Tab-separated table of C-alpha atoms in Angstrom:
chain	number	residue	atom	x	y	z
A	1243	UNK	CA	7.599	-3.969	17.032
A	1244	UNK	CA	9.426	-4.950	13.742
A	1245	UNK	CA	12.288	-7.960	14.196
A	1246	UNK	CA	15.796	-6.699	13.515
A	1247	UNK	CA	15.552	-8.876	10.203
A	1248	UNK	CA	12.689	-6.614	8.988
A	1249	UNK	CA	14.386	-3.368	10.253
A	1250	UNK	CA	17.245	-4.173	8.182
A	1251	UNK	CA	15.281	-5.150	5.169
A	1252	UNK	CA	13.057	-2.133	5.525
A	1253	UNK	CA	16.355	0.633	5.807
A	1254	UNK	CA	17.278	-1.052	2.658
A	1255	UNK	CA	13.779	-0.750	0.471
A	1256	UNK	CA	13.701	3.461	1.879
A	1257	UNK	CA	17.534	3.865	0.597
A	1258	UNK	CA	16.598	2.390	-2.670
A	1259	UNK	CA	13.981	3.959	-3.162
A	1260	UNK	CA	15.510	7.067	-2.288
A	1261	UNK	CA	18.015	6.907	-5.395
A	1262	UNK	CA	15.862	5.289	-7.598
A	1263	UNK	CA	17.367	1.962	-7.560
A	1264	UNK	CA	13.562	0.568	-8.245
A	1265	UNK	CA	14.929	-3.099	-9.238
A	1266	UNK	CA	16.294	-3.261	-5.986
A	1267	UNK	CA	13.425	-1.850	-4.254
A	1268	UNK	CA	11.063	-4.407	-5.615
A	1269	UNK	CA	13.324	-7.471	-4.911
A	1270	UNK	CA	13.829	-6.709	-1.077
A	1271	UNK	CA	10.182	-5.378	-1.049
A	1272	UNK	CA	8.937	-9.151	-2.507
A	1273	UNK	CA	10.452	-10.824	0.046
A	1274	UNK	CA	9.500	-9.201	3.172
A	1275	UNK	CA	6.117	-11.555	3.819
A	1276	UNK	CA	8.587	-14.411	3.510
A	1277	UNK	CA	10.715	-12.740	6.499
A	1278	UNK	CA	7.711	-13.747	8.876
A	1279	UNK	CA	6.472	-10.010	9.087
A	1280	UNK	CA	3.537	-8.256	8.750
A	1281	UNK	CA	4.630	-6.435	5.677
A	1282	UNK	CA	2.673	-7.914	2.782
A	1283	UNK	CA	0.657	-4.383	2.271
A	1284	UNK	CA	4.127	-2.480	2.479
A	1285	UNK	CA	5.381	-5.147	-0.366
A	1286	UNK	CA	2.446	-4.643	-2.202
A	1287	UNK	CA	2.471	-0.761	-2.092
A	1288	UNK	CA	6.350	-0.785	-2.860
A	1289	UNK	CA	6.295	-2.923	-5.722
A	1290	UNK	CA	3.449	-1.203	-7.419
A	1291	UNK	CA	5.242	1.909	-7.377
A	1292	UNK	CA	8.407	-0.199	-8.742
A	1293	UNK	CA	7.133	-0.927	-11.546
A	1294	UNK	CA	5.345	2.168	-12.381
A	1295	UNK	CA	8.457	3.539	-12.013
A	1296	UNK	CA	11.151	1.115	-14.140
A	1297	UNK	CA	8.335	1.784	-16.392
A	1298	UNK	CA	8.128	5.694	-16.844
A	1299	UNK	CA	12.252	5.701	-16.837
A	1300	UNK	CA	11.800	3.484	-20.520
A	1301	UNK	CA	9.210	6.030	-21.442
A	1302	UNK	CA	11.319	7.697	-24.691
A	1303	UNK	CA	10.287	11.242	-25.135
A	1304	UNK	CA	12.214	14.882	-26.140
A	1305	UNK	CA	13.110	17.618	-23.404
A	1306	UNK	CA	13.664	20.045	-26.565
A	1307	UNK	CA	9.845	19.415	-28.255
A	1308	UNK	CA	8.328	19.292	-24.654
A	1309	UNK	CA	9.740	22.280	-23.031
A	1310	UNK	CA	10.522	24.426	-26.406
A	1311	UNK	CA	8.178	27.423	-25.395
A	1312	UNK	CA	8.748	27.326	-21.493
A	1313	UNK	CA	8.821	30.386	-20.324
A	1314	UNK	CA	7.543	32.423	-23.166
A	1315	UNK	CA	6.291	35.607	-21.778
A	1316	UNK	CA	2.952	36.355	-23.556
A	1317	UNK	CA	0.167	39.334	-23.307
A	1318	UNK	CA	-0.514	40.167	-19.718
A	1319	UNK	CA	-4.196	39.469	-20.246
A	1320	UNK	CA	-3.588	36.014	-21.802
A	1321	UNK	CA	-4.753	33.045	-20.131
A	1322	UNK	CA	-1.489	32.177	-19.637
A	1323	UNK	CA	0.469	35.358	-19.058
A	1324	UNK	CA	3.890	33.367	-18.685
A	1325	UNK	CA	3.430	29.474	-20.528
A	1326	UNK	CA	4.561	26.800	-18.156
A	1327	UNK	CA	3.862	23.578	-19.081
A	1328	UNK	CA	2.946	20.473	-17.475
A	1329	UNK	CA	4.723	17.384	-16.878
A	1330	UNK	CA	4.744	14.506	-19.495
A	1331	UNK	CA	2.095	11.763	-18.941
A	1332	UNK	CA	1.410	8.796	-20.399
A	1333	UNK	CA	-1.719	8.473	-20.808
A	1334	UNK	CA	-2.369	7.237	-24.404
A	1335	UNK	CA	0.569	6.228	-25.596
A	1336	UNK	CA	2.166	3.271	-27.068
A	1337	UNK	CA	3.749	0.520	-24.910
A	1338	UNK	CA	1.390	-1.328	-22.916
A	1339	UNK	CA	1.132	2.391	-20.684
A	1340	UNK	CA	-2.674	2.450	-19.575
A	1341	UNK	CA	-3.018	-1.322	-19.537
A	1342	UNK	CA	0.216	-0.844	-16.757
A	1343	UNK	CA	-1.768	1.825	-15.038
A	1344	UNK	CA	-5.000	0.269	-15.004
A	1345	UNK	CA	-3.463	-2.753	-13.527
A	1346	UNK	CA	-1.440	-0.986	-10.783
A	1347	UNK	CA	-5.057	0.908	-9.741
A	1348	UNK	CA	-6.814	-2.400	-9.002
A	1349	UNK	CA	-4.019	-3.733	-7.202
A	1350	UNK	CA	-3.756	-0.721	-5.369
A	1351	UNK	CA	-7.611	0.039	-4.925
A	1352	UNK	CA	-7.855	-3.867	-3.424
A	1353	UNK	CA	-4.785	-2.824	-1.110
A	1354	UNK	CA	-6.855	0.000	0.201
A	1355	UNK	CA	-9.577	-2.122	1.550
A	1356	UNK	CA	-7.113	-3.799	3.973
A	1357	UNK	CA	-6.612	-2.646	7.994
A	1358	UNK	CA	-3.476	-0.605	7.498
A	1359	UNK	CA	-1.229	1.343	9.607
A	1360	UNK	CA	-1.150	5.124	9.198
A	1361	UNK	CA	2.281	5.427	7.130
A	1362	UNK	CA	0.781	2.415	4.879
A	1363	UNK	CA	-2.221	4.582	4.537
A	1364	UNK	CA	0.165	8.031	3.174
A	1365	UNK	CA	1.771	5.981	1.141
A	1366	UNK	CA	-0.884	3.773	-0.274
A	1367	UNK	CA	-2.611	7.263	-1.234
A	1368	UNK	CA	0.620	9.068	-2.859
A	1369	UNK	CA	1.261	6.318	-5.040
A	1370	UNK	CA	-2.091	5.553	-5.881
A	1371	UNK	CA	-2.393	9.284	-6.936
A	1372	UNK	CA	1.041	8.802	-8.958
A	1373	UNK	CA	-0.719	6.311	-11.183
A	1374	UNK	CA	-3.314	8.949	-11.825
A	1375	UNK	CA	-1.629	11.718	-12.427
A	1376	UNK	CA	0.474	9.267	-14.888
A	1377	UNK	CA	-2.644	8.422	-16.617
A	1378	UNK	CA	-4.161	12.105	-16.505
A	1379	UNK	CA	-6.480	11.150	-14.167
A	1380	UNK	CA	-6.042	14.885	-12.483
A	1381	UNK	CA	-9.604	14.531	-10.280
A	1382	UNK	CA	-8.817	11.755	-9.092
A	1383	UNK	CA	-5.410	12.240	-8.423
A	1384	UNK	CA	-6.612	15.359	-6.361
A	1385	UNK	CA	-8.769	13.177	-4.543
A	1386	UNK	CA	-6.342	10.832	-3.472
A	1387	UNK	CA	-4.232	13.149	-1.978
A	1388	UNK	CA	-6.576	16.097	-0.652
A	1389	UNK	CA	-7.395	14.683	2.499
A	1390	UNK	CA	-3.381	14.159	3.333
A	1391	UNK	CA	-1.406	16.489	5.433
A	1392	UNK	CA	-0.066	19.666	3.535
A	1393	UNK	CA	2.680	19.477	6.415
A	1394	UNK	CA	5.551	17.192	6.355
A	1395	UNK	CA	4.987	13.858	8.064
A	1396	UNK	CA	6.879	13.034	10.817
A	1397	UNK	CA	9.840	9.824	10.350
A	1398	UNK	CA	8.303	6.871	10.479
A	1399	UNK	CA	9.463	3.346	10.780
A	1400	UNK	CA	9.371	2.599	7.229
A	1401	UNK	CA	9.978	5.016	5.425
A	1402	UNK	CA	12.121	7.934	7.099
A	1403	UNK	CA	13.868	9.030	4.249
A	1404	UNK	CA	11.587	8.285	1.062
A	1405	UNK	CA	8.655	10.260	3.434
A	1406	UNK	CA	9.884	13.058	1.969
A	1407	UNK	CA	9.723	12.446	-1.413
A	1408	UNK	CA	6.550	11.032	-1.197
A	1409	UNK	CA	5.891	14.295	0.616
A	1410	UNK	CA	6.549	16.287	-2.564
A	1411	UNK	CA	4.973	14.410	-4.778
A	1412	UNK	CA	1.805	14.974	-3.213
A	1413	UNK	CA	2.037	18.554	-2.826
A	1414	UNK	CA	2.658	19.120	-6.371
A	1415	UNK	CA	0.119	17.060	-7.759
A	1416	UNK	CA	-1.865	19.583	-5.515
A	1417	UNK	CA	-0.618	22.780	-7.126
A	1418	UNK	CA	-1.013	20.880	-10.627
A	1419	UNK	CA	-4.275	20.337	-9.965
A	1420	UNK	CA	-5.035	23.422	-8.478
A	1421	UNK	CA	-3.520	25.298	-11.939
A	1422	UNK	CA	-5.677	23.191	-13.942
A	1423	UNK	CA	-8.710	24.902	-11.643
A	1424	UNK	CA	-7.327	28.199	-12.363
A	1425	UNK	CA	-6.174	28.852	-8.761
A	1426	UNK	CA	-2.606	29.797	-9.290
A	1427	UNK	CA	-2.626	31.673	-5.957
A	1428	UNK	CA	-3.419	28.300	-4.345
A	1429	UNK	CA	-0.771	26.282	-6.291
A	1430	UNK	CA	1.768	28.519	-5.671
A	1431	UNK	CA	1.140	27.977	-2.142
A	1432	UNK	CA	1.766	24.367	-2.300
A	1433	UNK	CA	4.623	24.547	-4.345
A	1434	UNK	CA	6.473	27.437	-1.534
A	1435	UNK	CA	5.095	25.167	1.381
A	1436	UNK	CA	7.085	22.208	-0.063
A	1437	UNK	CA	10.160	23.634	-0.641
A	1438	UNK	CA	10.212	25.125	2.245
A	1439	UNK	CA	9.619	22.180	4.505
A	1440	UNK	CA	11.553	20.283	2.680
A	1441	UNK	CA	14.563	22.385	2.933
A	1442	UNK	CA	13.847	22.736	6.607
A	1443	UNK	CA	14.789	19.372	6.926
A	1444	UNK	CA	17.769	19.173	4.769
A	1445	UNK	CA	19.842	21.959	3.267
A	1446	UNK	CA	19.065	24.170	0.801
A	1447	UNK	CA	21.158	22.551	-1.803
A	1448	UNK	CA	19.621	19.080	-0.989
A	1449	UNK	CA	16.549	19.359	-3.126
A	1450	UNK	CA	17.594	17.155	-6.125
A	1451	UNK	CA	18.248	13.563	-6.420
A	1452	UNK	CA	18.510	12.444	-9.510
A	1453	UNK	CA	17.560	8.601	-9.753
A	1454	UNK	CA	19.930	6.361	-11.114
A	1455	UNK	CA	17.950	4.958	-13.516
A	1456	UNK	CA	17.540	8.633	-15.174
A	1457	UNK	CA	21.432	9.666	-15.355
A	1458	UNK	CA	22.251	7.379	-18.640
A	1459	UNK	CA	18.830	8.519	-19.513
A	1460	UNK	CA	20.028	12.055	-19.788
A	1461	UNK	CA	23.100	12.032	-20.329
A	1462	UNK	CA	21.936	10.864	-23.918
A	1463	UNK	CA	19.236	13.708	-23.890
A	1464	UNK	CA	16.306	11.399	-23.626
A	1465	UNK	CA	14.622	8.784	-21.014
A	1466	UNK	CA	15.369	10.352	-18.006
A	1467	UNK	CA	12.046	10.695	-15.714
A	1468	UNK	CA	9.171	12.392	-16.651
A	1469	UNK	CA	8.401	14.144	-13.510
A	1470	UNK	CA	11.552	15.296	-10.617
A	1471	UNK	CA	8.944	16.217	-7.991
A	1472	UNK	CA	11.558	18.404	-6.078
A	1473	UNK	CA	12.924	19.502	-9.205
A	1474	UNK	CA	9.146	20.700	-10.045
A	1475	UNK	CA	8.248	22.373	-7.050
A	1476	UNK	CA	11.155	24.283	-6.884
A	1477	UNK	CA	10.372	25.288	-10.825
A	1478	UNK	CA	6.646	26.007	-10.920
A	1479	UNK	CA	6.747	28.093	-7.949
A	1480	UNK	CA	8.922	30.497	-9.508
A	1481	UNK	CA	6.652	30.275	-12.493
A	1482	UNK	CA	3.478	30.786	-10.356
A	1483	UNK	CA	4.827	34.092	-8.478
A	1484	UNK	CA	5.649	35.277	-12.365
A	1485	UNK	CA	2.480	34.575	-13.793
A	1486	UNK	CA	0.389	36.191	-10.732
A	1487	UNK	CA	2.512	39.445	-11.368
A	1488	UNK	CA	4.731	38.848	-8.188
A	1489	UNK	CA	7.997	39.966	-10.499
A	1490	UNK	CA	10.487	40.350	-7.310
A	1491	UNK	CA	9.666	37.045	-5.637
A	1492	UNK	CA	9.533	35.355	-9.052
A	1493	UNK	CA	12.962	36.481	-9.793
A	1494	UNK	CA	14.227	35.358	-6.756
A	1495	UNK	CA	12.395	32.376	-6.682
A	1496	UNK	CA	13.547	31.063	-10.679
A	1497	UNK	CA	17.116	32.197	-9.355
A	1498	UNK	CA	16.973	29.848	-6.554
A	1499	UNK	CA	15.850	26.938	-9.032
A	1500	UNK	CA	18.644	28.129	-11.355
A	1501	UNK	CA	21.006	27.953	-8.667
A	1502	UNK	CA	20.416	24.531	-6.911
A	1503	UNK	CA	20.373	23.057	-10.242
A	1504	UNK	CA	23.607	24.206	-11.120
A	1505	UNK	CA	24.565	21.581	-8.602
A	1506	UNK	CA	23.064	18.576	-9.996
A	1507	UNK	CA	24.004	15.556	-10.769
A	1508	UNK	CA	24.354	14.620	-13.917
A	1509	UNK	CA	24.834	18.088	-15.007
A	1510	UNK	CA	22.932	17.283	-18.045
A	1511	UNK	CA	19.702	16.692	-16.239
A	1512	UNK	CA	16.840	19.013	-17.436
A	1513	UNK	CA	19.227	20.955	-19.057
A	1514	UNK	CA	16.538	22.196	-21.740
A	1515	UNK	CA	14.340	23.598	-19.420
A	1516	UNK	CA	16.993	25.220	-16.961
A	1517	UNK	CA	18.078	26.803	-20.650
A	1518	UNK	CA	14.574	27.959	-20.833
A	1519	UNK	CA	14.580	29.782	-16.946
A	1520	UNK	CA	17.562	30.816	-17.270
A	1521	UNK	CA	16.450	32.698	-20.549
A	1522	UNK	CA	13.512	34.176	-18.897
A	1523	UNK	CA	15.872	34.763	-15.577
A	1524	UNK	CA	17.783	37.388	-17.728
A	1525	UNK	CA	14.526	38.653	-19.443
A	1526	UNK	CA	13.064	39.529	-16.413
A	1527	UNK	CA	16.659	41.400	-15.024
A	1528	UNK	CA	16.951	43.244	-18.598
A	1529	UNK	CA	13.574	44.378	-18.078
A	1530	UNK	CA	14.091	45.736	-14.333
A	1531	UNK	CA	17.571	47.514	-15.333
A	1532	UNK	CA	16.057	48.976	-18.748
A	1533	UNK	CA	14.415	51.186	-16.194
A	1534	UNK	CA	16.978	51.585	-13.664
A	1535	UNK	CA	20.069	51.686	-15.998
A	1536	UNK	CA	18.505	55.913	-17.499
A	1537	UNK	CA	18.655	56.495	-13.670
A	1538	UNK	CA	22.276	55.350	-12.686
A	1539	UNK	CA	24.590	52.942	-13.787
A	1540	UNK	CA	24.262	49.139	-12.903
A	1541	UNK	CA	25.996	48.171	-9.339
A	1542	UNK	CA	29.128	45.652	-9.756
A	1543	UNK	CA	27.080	43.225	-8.084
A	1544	UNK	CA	24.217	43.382	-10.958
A	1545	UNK	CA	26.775	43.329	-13.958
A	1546	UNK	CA	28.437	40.638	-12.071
A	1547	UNK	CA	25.060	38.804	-11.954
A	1548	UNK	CA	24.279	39.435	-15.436
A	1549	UNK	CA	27.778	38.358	-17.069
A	1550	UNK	CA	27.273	34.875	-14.790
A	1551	UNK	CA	23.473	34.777	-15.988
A	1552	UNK	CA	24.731	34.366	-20.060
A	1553	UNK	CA	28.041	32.336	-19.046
A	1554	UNK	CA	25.395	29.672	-17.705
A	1555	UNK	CA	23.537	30.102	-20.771
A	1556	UNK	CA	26.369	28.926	-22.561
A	1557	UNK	CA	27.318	26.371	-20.637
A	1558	UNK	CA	23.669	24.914	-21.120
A	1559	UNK	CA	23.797	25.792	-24.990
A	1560	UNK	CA	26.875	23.837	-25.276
A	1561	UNK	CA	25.594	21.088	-23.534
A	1562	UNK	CA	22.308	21.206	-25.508
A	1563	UNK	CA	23.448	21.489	-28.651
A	1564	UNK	CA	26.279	20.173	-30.966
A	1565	UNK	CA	27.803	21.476	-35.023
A	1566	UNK	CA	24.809	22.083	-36.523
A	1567	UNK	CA	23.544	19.742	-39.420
A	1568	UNK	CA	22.485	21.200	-43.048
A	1569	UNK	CA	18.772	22.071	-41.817
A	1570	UNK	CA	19.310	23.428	-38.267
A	1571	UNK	CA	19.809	26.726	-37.279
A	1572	UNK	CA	20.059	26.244	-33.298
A	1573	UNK	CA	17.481	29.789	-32.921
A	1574	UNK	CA	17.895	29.618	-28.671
A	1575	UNK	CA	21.796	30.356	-29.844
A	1576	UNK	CA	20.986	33.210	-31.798
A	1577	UNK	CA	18.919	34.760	-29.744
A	1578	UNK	CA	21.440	34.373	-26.635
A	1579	UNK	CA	23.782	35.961	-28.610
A	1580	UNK	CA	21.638	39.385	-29.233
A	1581	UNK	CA	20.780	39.238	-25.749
A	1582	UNK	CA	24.542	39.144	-24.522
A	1583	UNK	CA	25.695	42.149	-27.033
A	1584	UNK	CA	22.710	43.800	-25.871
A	1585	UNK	CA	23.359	43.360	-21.918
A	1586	UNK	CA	26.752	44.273	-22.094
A	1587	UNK	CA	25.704	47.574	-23.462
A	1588	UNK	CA	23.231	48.378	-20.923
A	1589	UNK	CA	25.510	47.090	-17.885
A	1590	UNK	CA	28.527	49.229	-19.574
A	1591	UNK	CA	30.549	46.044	-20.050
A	1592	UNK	CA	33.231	47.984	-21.743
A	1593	UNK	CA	36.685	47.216	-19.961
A	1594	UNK	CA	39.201	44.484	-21.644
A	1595	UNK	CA	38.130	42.300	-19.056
A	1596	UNK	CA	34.228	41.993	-19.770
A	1597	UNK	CA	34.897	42.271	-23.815
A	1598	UNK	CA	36.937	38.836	-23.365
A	1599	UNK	CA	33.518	37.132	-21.442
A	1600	UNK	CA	31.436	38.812	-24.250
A	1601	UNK	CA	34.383	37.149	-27.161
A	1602	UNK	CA	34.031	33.940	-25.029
A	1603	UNK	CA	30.191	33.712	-25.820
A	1604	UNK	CA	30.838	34.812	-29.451
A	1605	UNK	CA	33.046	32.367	-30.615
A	1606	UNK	CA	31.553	29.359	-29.207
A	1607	UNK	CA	28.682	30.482	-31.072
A	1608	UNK	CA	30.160	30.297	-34.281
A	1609	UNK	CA	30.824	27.110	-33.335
A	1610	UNK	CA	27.498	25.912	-32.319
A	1611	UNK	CA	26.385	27.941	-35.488
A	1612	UNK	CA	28.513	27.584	-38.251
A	1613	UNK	CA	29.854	31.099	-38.936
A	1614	UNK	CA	26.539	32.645	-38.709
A	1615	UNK	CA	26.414	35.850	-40.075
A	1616	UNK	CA	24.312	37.246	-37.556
A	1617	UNK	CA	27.061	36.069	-34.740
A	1618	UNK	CA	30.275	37.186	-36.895
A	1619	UNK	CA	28.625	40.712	-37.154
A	1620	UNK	CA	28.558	41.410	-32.840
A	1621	UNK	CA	31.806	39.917	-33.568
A	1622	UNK	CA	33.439	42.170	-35.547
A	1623	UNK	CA	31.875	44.955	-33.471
A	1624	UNK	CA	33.312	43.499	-30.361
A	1625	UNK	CA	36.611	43.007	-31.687
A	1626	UNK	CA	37.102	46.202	-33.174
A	1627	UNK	CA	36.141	47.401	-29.732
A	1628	UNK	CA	38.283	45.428	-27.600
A	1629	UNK	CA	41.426	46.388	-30.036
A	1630	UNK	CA	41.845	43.370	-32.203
A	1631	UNK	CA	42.306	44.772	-35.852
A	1632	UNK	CA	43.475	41.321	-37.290
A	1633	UNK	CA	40.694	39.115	-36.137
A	1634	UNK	CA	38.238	41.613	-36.338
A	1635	UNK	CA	39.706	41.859	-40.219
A	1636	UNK	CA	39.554	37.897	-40.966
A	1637	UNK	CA	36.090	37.621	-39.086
A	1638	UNK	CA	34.834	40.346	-41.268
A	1639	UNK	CA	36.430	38.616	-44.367
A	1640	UNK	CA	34.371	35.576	-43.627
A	1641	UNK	CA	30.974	37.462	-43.047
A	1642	UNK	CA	31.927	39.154	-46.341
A	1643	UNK	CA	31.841	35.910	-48.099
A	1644	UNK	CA	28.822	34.027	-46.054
A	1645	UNK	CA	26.647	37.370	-46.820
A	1646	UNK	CA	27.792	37.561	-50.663
């Protein structure tokens, strides 16, 4: 039975952790022996995961470089029909990283040998397997966690909350590892069987918590955590139904990512990769309605869907990229804007209305591209369209000059 002092210390260290407040974690978590508890394992395993932690949020790397083919749809007989790639580690790298991790695996290994209670036991294990997936350590990562429930542990008494993130990270270092075996059918599994519990639990919206030590992080497009395991579950089992040829529960399952991060907080967070899925979102609609759009014409609800799909896209543009500099050409722009002149064609976008979403796009793509030539020319074509003579006059006079 745990004194009301080390209740109250304990609710403290699991809503911490929960937001990622790992300073704060590690202080209340160093001072529970000296409470006259029991709770020097619990310490232990909290702290180690602290400062893996505060460590991977000062990890500098770049969304953009990392994530700049997700998504690319490749030959069907590839070894990688549809590339999804894996999350950062830092294994190798400069900064003290594998001394940290080797370190925090001793600590933890000599933790391990101690009489612990069940929930120490989960926990020990998850974080344990954190340091190696960190380190790229993927067997024994596995190992650590293969013997652990797939299912979601019941609250305990010291973690209630935090059980569930700890619950997620486990189950997709299991689908990892089972894509690095090859079994995608397997990981895909894991990935479906976390979300799913975990939204069982909370809502459907509730997936995301971003931890405070990531928002500045990515709100200046760099430093914010390597791996969201929600965030990641959610992601790679869309990608997994894709890749195994599942098309309609991969759609549905990438538009249920799409959507729940629309809602998160900082908006900015991931914002390269939810770029990237919603790109391949819209692929994989163009391609279903190049087939049913010869039949009959799109229903209201598909256009509807489709003119949302690319105002998200430019939303995530915009907040991915600024006025270009001399030697950039911003290519995920130009290739958003063929896409959008091509989907309003094929989902008869033709009224006033839809030509002013389609102008919308258009211009803030000049913007993001300096008067490329390539934009101004579905601009003149939409403005002559939509029955704007004068600007479809000066925004041919400035393609004239750009294109000599």
């Amino acid at each position: 039975m745990l004194s009301s002092r080390h209740q109250s210390a304990v609710k403290e260290i699991d809503a911490a952790r929960c937001v990622g407040n790992w300073s704060t974690a590690s202080t209340l978590a160093a001072k529970l022996p000296r409470n006259g508890s029991p709770g020097h394992d619990f310490s232990s395993i909290v702290c180690s995961e602290a400062e893996l932690e505060e460590y991977l949020l000062s990890v500098k790397w770049d969304p953009l470089e990392h994530w700049k083919d997700d998504g690319t749809v490749q030959a069907a007989d590839s070894a990688q029909p549809i590339i999804a790639r894996y999350p950062m580690n830092i294994s190798g790298s400069s900064g003290g990283g594998d001394k940290l991790l080797d370190g925090l695996e001793k600590r933890l290994q000599k933790v391990s040998k101690h009489t612990l209670t069940d929930e120490e036991k989960y926990q020990l294990q998850v974080v344990l397997a954190k340091v190696y997936f960190y380190g790229a350590k993927f067997d024994q990562c596995n190992q650590a966690v293969e013997s652990l429930p797939t299912a979601l542990p019941d609250e305990g008494t010291l973690s209630p909350a935090y059980a569930k993130q700890l619950y997620m990270a486990q189950m997709v270092m299991r689908g990892i590892a089972a894509e690095i075996e090859g079994d995608r059918g397997a990981a895909h599994t894991m990935y479906n069987k976390a979300v799913l519990a975990f939204k069982e639990r909370l809502s459907s919206q509730a997936a995301i918590v971003v931890p405070r030590g990531s928002v500045s992080g990515s709100e200046r497009g760099f430093r914010e955590e390597l791996v969201n395991w929600p965030e990641e579950a959610l992601y790679r089992r869309a990608m997994m139904s894709l890749t195994l040829g599942d098309t309609a529960s991969g759609v549905g399952e990438l538009g249920s990512y799409i959507s729940v991060m629309d809602n998160v907080t900082p908006p900015t967070f991931r914002v390269f990769r939810r770029l990237r899925a919603n790109r391949l979102y819209m692929q994989m609609v163009r391609q279903r309605l190049g087939g049913d759009a010869a039949a009959q014409p799109p229903s209201a609800e598909v256009k509807d869907d489709v003119m949302l799909s690319h105002r998200r896209q430019l939303a995530l543009l915009k907040a991915t990229y600024a006025f270009p500099r001399a030697s950039e050409t911003h290519n995920e722009v130009l290739y958003e804007v063929d896409c959008a002149a091509r989907d309003w064609e094929l989902v008869q976008g033709f009224s006033r209305t839809d030509s002013l979403r389609l102008l919308e796009i258009l211009y803030e793509s000049v913007y993001l591209t300096f008067n490329s030539p390539r934009v101004l020319r579905h601009l003149v074509h939409t403005l002559v369209r939509f029955g704007d003579y004068h600007e479809a006059s000066l925004a041919f006079g400035t393609y004239r000059e750009l294109a000599g």
